[in-house]
mmCIF file of C-alpha atoms in Angstrom:
data_model
loop_
_atom_site.group_PDB
_atom_site.id
_atom_site.type_symbol
_atom_site.label_atom_id
_atom_site.label_comp_id
_atom_site.label_asym_id
_atom_site.label_seq_id
_atom_site.Cartn_x
_atom_site.Cartn_y
_atom_site.Cartn_z
ATOM 1 C CA MET Z 1 -3.342 -2.909 2.843
ATOM 2 C CA SER Z 2 -5.415 -0.305 4.644
ATOM 3 C CA ASP Z 3 -5.754 3.465 4.711
ATOM 4 C CA ALA Z 4 -8.425 6.081 5.388
ATOM 5 C CA LEU Z 5 -10.415 8.668 3.485
ATOM 6 C CA ASN Z 6 -9.756 12.289 4.435
ATOM 7 C CA TYR Z 7 -12.616 12.265 6.982
ATOM 8 C CA GLY Z 8 -11.294 9.132 8.709
ATOM 9 C CA HIS Z 9 -13.399 6.344 7.175
ATOM 10 C CA ARG Z 10 -11.118 3.298 6.795
ATOM 11 C CA PHE Z 11 -10.745 1.260 3.615
ATOM 12 C CA ARG Z 12 -8.704 -1.730 2.513
ATOM 13 C CA THR Z 13 -7.056 -2.864 -0.686
ATOM 14 C CA LEU Z 14 -6.485 -6.371 -1.960
ATOM 15 C CA ASN Z 15 -3.454 -6.359 -4.259
ATOM 16 C CA VAL Z 16 -3.121 -9.334 -6.611
ATOM 17 C CA LEU Z 17 0.239 -9.525 -8.351
ATOM 18 C CA ASP Z 18 1.922 -11.827 -10.830
ATOM 19 C CA ASP Z 19 5.248 -12.581 -9.174
ATOM 20 C CA TYR Z 20 6.756 -13.904 -12.405
ATOM 21 C CA ASN Z 21 6.265 -10.898 -14.663
ATOM 22 C CA ARG Z 22 5.797 -8.234 -11.954
ATOM 23 C CA GLN Z 23 2.366 -7.090 -13.031
ATOM 24 C CA ALA Z 24 -0.453 -5.918 -10.799
ATOM 25 C CA LEU Z 25 -3.398 -8.041 -11.920
ATOM 26 C CA ALA Z 26 -6.004 -6.500 -9.623
ATOM 27 C CA ILE Z 27 -6.297 -3.955 -6.849
ATOM 28 C CA GLU Z 28 -9.668 -4.213 -5.146
ATOM 29 C CA VAL Z 29 -10.689 -1.260 -2.955
ATOM 30 C CA ASP Z 30 -13.520 -1.262 -0.414
ATOM 31 C CA THR Z 31 -14.364 -0.758 3.236
ATOM 32 C CA SER Z 32 -14.313 -4.506 3.842
ATOM 33 C CA LEU Z 33 -12.698 -7.293 1.866
ATOM 34 C CA THR Z 34 -14.094 -10.651 2.881
ATOM 35 C CA VAL Z 35 -12.889 -14.058 1.726
ATOM 36 C CA GLU Z 36 -15.874 -14.221 -0.643
ATOM 37 C CA ARG Z 37 -14.793 -10.936 -2.196
ATOM 38 C CA ALA Z 38 -11.186 -12.146 -2.482
ATOM 39 C CA ILE Z 39 -12.412 -15.290 -4.256
ATOM 40 C CA ARG Z 40 -14.482 -13.197 -6.702
ATOM 41 C CA VAL Z 41 -11.408 -11.106 -7.500
ATOM 42 C CA LEU Z 42 -9.302 -14.240 -8.006
ATOM 43 C CA GLU Z 43 -11.999 -15.741 -10.253
ATOM 44 C CA ARG Z 44 -11.983 -12.570 -12.360
ATOM 45 C CA VAL Z 45 -8.178 -12.702 -12.677
ATOM 46 C CA ILE Z 46 -8.281 -16.399 -13.623
ATOM 47 C CA GLU Z 47 -10.898 -15.689 -16.278
ATOM 48 C CA TRP Z 48 -8.602 -13.013 -17.725
ATOM 49 C CA ARG Z 49 -5.134 -14.578 -17.286
ATOM 50 C CA GLY Z 50 -5.698 -18.280 -16.729
ATOM 51 C CA LYS Z 51 -5.374 -20.459 -13.655
ATOM 52 C CA PRO Z 52 -2.115 -20.363 -11.678
ATOM 53 C CA LYS Z 53 -0.537 -23.467 -10.188
ATOM 54 C CA GLN Z 54 -0.111 -21.726 -6.864
ATOM 55 C CA ILE Z 55 -1.002 -18.521 -5.043
ATOM 56 C CA ARG Z 56 1.296 -17.094 -2.372
ATOM 57 C CA VAL Z 57 -0.588 -15.318 0.404
ATOM 58 C CA ASP Z 58 0.069 -13.809 3.801
ATOM 59 C CA ASN Z 59 -1.723 -14.984 6.919
ATOM 60 C CA GLY Z 60 -4.562 -12.450 6.883
ATOM 61 C CA PRO Z 61 -7.989 -13.697 7.974
ATOM 62 C CA GLU Z 62 -9.360 -13.574 4.426
ATOM 63 C CA PHE Z 63 -6.652 -16.028 3.337
ATOM 64 C CA THR Z 64 -6.638 -18.485 6.231
ATOM 65 C CA SER Z 65 -10.322 -19.368 5.979
ATOM 66 C CA ASN Z 66 -11.762 -22.740 5.067
ATOM 67 C CA ALA Z 67 -13.655 -21.086 2.197
ATOM 68 C CA LEU Z 68 -10.452 -20.085 0.397
ATOM 69 C CA GLU Z 69 -8.872 -23.456 1.104
ATOM 70 C CA SER Z 70 -11.922 -25.254 -0.343
ATOM 71 C CA TRP Z 71 -12.013 -22.960 -3.370
ATOM 72 C CA ALA Z 72 -8.311 -23.525 -4.077
ATOM 73 C CA ALA Z 73 -8.644 -27.299 -3.683
ATOM 74 C CA GLU Z 74 -11.618 -27.314 -6.064
ATOM 75 C CA LYS Z 75 -9.548 -25.387 -8.617
ATOM 76 C CA SER Z 76 -6.402 -27.501 -8.007
ATOM 77 C CA ILE Z 77 -4.476 -24.411 -6.933
ATOM 78 C CA LYS Z 78 -1.883 -24.722 -4.186
ATOM 79 C CA LEU Z 79 -2.015 -22.069 -1.467
ATOM 80 C CA GLU Z 80 1.470 -21.132 -0.301
ATOM 81 C CA PHE Z 81 1.482 -19.201 2.966
ATOM 82 C CA ILE Z 82 4.435 -17.053 3.919
ATOM 83 C CA LYS Z 83 5.675 -17.618 7.452
ATOM 84 C CA PRO Z 84 4.241 -15.118 9.952
ATOM 85 C CA GLY Z 85 6.681 -12.256 10.474
ATOM 86 C CA SER Z 86 8.600 -13.127 7.293
ATOM 87 C CA PRO Z 87 7.645 -10.496 4.712
ATOM 88 C CA TYR Z 88 10.927 -11.141 2.854
ATOM 89 C CA GLN Z 89 9.323 -14.378 1.619
ATOM 90 C CA ASN Z 90 6.988 -12.166 -0.381
ATOM 91 C CA GLY Z 91 9.560 -9.547 -1.369
ATOM 92 C CA PHE Z 92 8.081 -8.396 -4.667
ATOM 93 C CA VAL Z 93 4.645 -7.889 -3.128
ATOM 94 C CA GLU Z 94 6.143 -5.992 -0.190
ATOM 95 C CA ARG Z 95 8.032 -3.744 -2.615
ATOM 96 C CA PHE Z 96 4.894 -3.186 -4.683
ATOM 97 C CA ASN Z 97 2.889 -2.374 -1.557
ATOM 98 C CA SER Z 98 5.552 0.127 -0.480
ATOM 99 C CA SER Z 99 5.472 1.828 -3.895
ATOM 100 C CA TYR Z 100 1.667 1.821 -3.971
ATOM 101 C CA ARG Z 101 1.561 3.417 -0.523
ATOM 102 C CA ARG Z 102 4.164 6.055 -1.454
ATOM 103 C CA GLU Z 103 2.857 6.828 -4.961
ATOM 104 C CA VAL Z 104 -0.889 6.609 -4.344
ATOM 105 C CA LEU Z 105 -2.137 6.236 -0.784
ATOM 106 C CA ASP Z 106 0.226 8.748 0.847
ATOM 107 C CA LEU Z 107 0.090 11.195 -2.045
ATOM 108 C CA TYR Z 108 -3.646 11.978 -1.990
ATOM 109 C CA LEU Z 109 -6.357 12.978 0.461
ATOM 110 C CA PHE Z 110 -9.179 10.849 -0.837
ATOM 111 C CA GLU Z 111 -12.776 12.078 -0.671
ATOM 112 C CA SER Z 112 -14.431 8.777 -1.648
ATOM 113 C CA LEU Z 113 -13.788 5.124 -2.385
ATOM 114 C CA GLN Z 114 -14.499 5.833 -6.043
ATOM 115 C CA GLN Z 115 -11.696 8.393 -6.063
ATOM 116 C CA VAL Z 116 -9.321 5.785 -4.587
ATOM 117 C CA ARG Z 117 -10.403 3.321 -7.287
ATOM 118 C CA ASP Z 118 -10.029 5.875 -10.086
ATOM 119 C CA ILE Z 119 -6.532 6.937 -9.034
ATOM 120 C CA THR Z 120 -5.490 3.346 -8.301
ATOM 121 C CA ASN Z 121 -6.635 2.132 -11.712
ATOM 122 C CA TYR Z 122 -4.775 4.858 -13.578
ATOM 123 C CA GLU Z 123 -2.185 3.010 -15.656
ATOM 124 C CA ARG Z 124 1.345 3.290 -14.327
ATOM 125 C CA HIS Z 125 4.385 2.239 -16.301
ATOM 126 C CA HIS Z 126 7.141 0.022 -14.985
ATOM 127 C CA ASP Z 127 10.703 0.747 -16.094
ATOM 128 C CA THR Z 128 11.875 -2.878 -15.997
ATOM 129 C CA LEU Z 129 8.910 -3.908 -18.157
ATOM 130 C CA GLY Z 130 9.853 -1.423 -20.872
ATOM 131 C CA ASP Z 131 7.213 1.067 -19.743
#
């Protein structure tokens, strides 16, 4: 996802979600999110939660690179790409992204990336998970 600070400087977020139990495992915020950065975030999540059998991703440039493909093959993780123009194949993530935009990104005028990180990392409860 992408947005901008109140003075116009753009930033991006990498949202990593567990599709099975509907938990946000990581939301990385920065001005640029390269494939190397995405891999570091995934490594951190794996260290915390264990290795998944597969990761579903969209067709963004950070996910279609040879580096991510090599990393996934080395880890024996299948990369499952949604079809371009088919966000319904990633419905939970799309719903999460919509809520995150509405409840965080559209609600604040951010002064800094640290402020985005602080507000993003504030724990939110999920009704269907028993708060």
